[in-house]
Amino acid sequence: MKAQRGASYWGIMVGIMLAVVVIKAALIIWPAYWDNRLINASIEEKLRSSTSSDPAKFVQDLEQQFSLNNLRDLKAKDIMKVSNSGGELVVQLDYEVRKNFMGNVDLVMSFEKQFDQRAIKAGAK
């Protein structure tokens, strides 16, 4: 008698369920990482082009940029600290995004980065 080969019904069902969970997680995580990429690009561009060393003006300009990029869930003043260090701006970005996954299970994505205007302007030359 030959042994049966191939995937069983339950094996296929488990594979489909795992694929659904992975796809759902990717669809939940992707927007947060995309927004983080937009935030980082906006900060770098504003630091590169900014002539003012006023932190309040910088945050206000970023709020406008966030609005243009359709980043409505995040406010610049809530996710970053902007300080003036030696006439140059330093931005400390630190925030987390919490998204519901299934039931009472949440996915938490934490983003942290520091931007130094002096280093960004030196890298652009």
PDB file of C-alpha atoms in Angstrom:
ATOM      1  CA  MET A   1       0.000   0.000   0.000  1.00  0.00           C
ATOM      2  CA  LYS A   2       1.344   3.430  -0.963  1.00  0.00           C
ATOM      3  CA  ALA A   3       1.539   6.253   1.557  1.00  0.00           C
ATOM      4  CA  GLN A   4      -0.639   9.214   0.768  1.00  0.00           C
ATOM      5  CA  ARG A   5       1.258  12.364  -0.184  1.00  0.00           C
ATOM      6  CA  GLY A   6       0.282  16.014  -0.349  1.00  0.00           C
ATOM      7  CA  ALA A   7      -1.288  18.540   1.934  1.00  0.00           C
ATOM      8  CA  SER A   8      -4.320  17.611   3.975  1.00  0.00           C
ATOM      9  CA  TYR A   9      -7.447  19.704   4.219  1.00  0.00           C
ATOM     10  CA  TRP A  10      -6.407  20.945   7.670  1.00  0.00           C
ATOM     11  CA  GLY A  11      -2.897  21.724   6.501  1.00  0.00           C
ATOM     12  CA  ILE A  12      -4.268  23.896   3.714  1.00  0.00           C
ATOM     13  CA  MET A  13      -6.684  25.640   6.124  1.00  0.00           C
ATOM     14  CA  VAL A  14      -3.887  26.418   8.600  1.00  0.00           C
ATOM     15  CA  GLY A  15      -1.764  27.785   5.749  1.00  0.00           C
ATOM     16  CA  ILE A  16      -4.606  30.019   4.581  1.00  0.00           C
ATOM     17  CA  MET A  17      -5.248  31.267   8.125  1.00  0.00           C
ATOM     18  CA  LEU A  18      -1.563  32.107   8.617  1.00  0.00           C
ATOM     19  CA  ALA A  19      -1.501  33.944   5.294  1.00  0.00           C
ATOM     20  CA  VAL A  20      -4.576  35.969   6.317  1.00  0.00           C
ATOM     21  CA  VAL A  21      -2.976  36.941   9.645  1.00  0.00           C
ATOM     22  CA  VAL A  22       0.271  38.014   7.947  1.00  0.00           C
ATOM     23  CA  ILE A  23      -1.580  40.025   5.290  1.00  0.00           C
ATOM     24  CA  LYS A  24      -3.770  41.704   7.916  1.00  0.00           C
ATOM     25  CA  ALA A  25      -0.699  42.645   9.983  1.00  0.00           C
ATOM     26  CA  ALA A  26       1.025  44.067   6.901  1.00  0.00           C
ATOM     27  CA  LEU A  27      -2.035  46.144   6.002  1.00  0.00           C
ATOM     28  CA  ILE A  28      -2.155  47.539   9.536  1.00  0.00           C
ATOM     29  CA  ILE A  29       1.588  48.247   9.817  1.00  0.00           C
ATOM     30  CA  TRP A  30       2.199  49.695   6.335  1.00  0.00           C
ATOM     31  CA  PRO A  31       0.413  53.080   6.801  1.00  0.00           C
ATOM     32  CA  ALA A  32       2.297  53.848  10.034  1.00  0.00           C
ATOM     33  CA  TYR A  33       5.679  53.226   8.411  1.00  0.00           C
ATOM     34  CA  TRP A  34       4.640  55.210   5.321  1.00  0.00           C
ATOM     35  CA  ASP A  35       3.618  58.153   7.538  1.00  0.00           C
ATOM     36  CA  ASN A  36       6.940  57.911   9.379  1.00  0.00           C
ATOM     37  CA  ARG A  37       8.785  58.088   6.069  1.00  0.00           C
ATOM     38  CA  LEU A  38       6.802  61.204   5.117  1.00  0.00           C
ATOM     39  CA  ILE A  39       7.472  62.779   8.520  1.00  0.00           C
ATOM     40  CA  ASN A  40      11.226  62.129   8.273  1.00  0.00           C
ATOM     41  CA  ALA A  41      11.362  63.540   4.736  1.00  0.00           C
ATOM     42  CA  SER A  42       9.388  66.633   5.789  1.00  0.00           C
ATOM     43  CA  ILE A  43      11.652  67.292   8.768  1.00  0.00           C
ATOM     44  CA  GLU A  44      14.816  66.899   6.703  1.00  0.00           C
ATOM     45  CA  GLU A  45      13.486  69.167   3.943  1.00  0.00           C
ATOM     46  CA  LYS A  46      12.395  71.862   6.398  1.00  0.00           C
ATOM     47  CA  LEU A  47      15.734  71.711   8.235  1.00  0.00           C
ATOM     48  CA  ARG A  48      17.614  71.929   4.938  1.00  0.00           C
ATOM     49  CA  SER A  49      15.635  74.926   3.675  1.00  0.00           C
ATOM     50  CA  SER A  50      14.951  76.744   6.958  1.00  0.00           C
ATOM     51  CA  THR A  51      16.717  80.033   7.581  1.00  0.00           C
ATOM     52  CA  SER A  52      14.998  80.643  10.915  1.00  0.00           C
ATOM     53  CA  SER A  53      16.291  79.143  14.145  1.00  0.00           C
ATOM     54  CA  ASP A  54      12.972  79.633  15.950  1.00  0.00           C
ATOM     55  CA  PRO A  55      11.593  76.266  17.154  1.00  0.00           C
ATOM     56  CA  ALA A  56       7.982  77.525  17.296  1.00  0.00           C
ATOM     57  CA  LYS A  57       8.107  78.721  13.670  1.00  0.00           C
ATOM     58  CA  PHE A  58       9.648  75.397  12.623  1.00  0.00           C
ATOM     59  CA  VAL A  59       6.848  73.408  14.305  1.00  0.00           C
ATOM     60  CA  GLN A  60       4.219  75.663  12.705  1.00  0.00           C
ATOM     61  CA  ASP A  61       5.772  75.121   9.253  1.00  0.00           C
ATOM     62  CA  LEU A  62       5.817  71.365   9.855  1.00  0.00           C
ATOM     63  CA  GLU A  63       2.139  71.397  10.870  1.00  0.00           C
ATOM     64  CA  GLN A  64       1.340  72.960   7.497  1.00  0.00           C
ATOM     65  CA  GLN A  65       3.479  70.364   5.716  1.00  0.00           C
ATOM     66  CA  PHE A  66       1.760  67.550   7.627  1.00  0.00           C
ATOM     67  CA  SER A  67      -1.596  68.927   6.507  1.00  0.00           C
ATOM     68  CA  LEU A  68      -0.436  68.963   2.884  1.00  0.00           C
ATOM     69  CA  ASN A  69       0.794  65.364   3.194  1.00  0.00           C
ATOM     70  CA  ASN A  70      -2.536  64.300   4.742  1.00  0.00           C
ATOM     71  CA  LEU A  71      -0.965  63.356   8.090  1.00  0.00           C
ATOM     72  CA  ARG A  72      -4.043  64.231  10.113  1.00  0.00           C
ATOM     73  CA  ASP A  73      -3.609  61.763  12.999  1.00  0.00           C
ATOM     74  CA  LEU A  74      -0.258  63.162  14.131  1.00  0.00           C
ATOM     75  CA  LYS A  75       0.494  66.688  15.335  1.00  0.00           C
ATOM     76  CA  ALA A  76       4.066  67.949  15.142  1.00  0.00           C
ATOM     77  CA  LYS A  77       3.967  69.482  18.616  1.00  0.00           C
ATOM     78  CA  ASP A  78       2.898  66.130  20.115  1.00  0.00           C
ATOM     79  CA  ILE A  79       5.472  63.863  18.468  1.00  0.00           C
ATOM     80  CA  MET A  80       8.656  65.944  18.547  1.00  0.00           C
ATOM     81  CA  LYS A  81      10.723  68.329  20.603  1.00  0.00           C
ATOM     82  CA  VAL A  82      12.493  71.100  18.730  1.00  0.00           C
ATOM     83  CA  SER A  83      15.316  73.008  20.381  1.00  0.00           C
ATOM     84  CA  ASN A  84      17.864  75.586  19.354  1.00  0.00           C
ATOM     85  CA  SER A  85      21.442  74.446  19.913  1.00  0.00           C
ATOM     86  CA  GLY A  86      24.136  76.942  18.962  1.00  0.00           C
ATOM     87  CA  GLY A  87      21.970  78.707  16.388  1.00  0.00           C
ATOM     88  CA  GLU A  88      20.936  75.439  14.703  1.00  0.00           C
ATOM     89  CA  LEU A  89      17.754  73.458  15.225  1.00  0.00           C
ATOM     90  CA  VAL A  90      17.748  69.985  16.758  1.00  0.00           C
ATOM     91  CA  VAL A  91      14.607  67.871  16.370  1.00  0.00           C
ATOM     92  CA  GLN A  92      13.986  64.870  18.618  1.00  0.00           C
ATOM     93  CA  LEU A  93      11.227  62.741  17.080  1.00  0.00           C
ATOM     94  CA  ASP A  94       9.669  60.244  19.493  1.00  0.00           C
ATOM     95  CA  TYR A  95       6.198  58.754  19.135  1.00  0.00           C
ATOM     96  CA  GLU A  96       4.328  55.504  18.899  1.00  0.00           C
ATOM     97  CA  VAL A  97       1.368  54.372  16.871  1.00  0.00           C
ATOM     98  CA  ARG A  98      -1.051  51.848  18.335  1.00  0.00           C
ATOM     99  CA  LYS A  99      -3.424  50.009  16.001  1.00  0.00           C
ATOM    100  CA  ASN A 100      -6.004  47.392  16.891  1.00  0.00           C
ATOM    101  CA  PHE A 101      -5.110  43.998  15.418  1.00  0.00           C
ATOM    102  CA  MET A 102      -7.719  41.500  16.630  1.00  0.00           C
ATOM    103  CA  GLY A 103     -10.000  41.750  19.625  1.00  0.00           C
ATOM    104  CA  ASN A 104      -7.937  43.116  22.482  1.00  0.00           C
ATOM    105  CA  VAL A 105      -4.591  42.620  20.699  1.00  0.00           C
ATOM    106  CA  ASP A 106      -2.874  45.806  19.512  1.00  0.00           C
ATOM    107  CA  LEU A 107       0.148  46.318  17.311  1.00  0.00           C
ATOM    108  CA  VAL A 108       2.434  49.019  18.708  1.00  0.00           C
ATOM    109  CA  MET A 109       4.988  50.677  16.441  1.00  0.00           C
ATOM    110  CA  SER A 110       7.509  52.964  18.101  1.00  0.00           C
ATOM    111  CA  PHE A 111       9.450  55.564  16.120  1.00  0.00           C
ATOM    112  CA  GLU A 112      12.435  57.485  17.439  1.00  0.00           C
ATOM    113  CA  LYS A 113      14.982  59.597  15.586  1.00  0.00           C
ATOM    114  CA  GLN A 114      17.065  62.718  16.093  1.00  0.00           C
ATOM    115  CA  PHE A 115      17.702  65.316  13.400  1.00  0.00           C
ATOM    116  CA  ASP A 116      20.466  67.913  13.608  1.00  0.00           C
ATOM    117  CA  GLN A 117      20.207  70.872  11.234  1.00  0.00           C
ATOM    118  CA  ARG A 118      23.975  71.291  11.078  1.00  0.00           C
ATOM    119  CA  ALA A 119      24.522  67.668   9.991  1.00  0.00           C
ATOM    120  CA  ILE A 120      21.707  67.767   7.429  1.00  0.00           C
ATOM    121  CA  LYS A 121      22.994  70.969   5.836  1.00  0.00           C
ATOM    122  CA  ALA A 122      26.542  69.563   5.762  1.00  0.00           C
ATOM    123  CA  GLY A 123      25.311  66.359   4.108  1.00  0.00           C
ATOM    124  CA  ALA A 124      23.455  68.297   1.404  1.00  0.00           C
ATOM    125  CA  LYS A 125      26.591  70.030   0.149  1.00  0.00           C
TER     126      LYS A 125
END
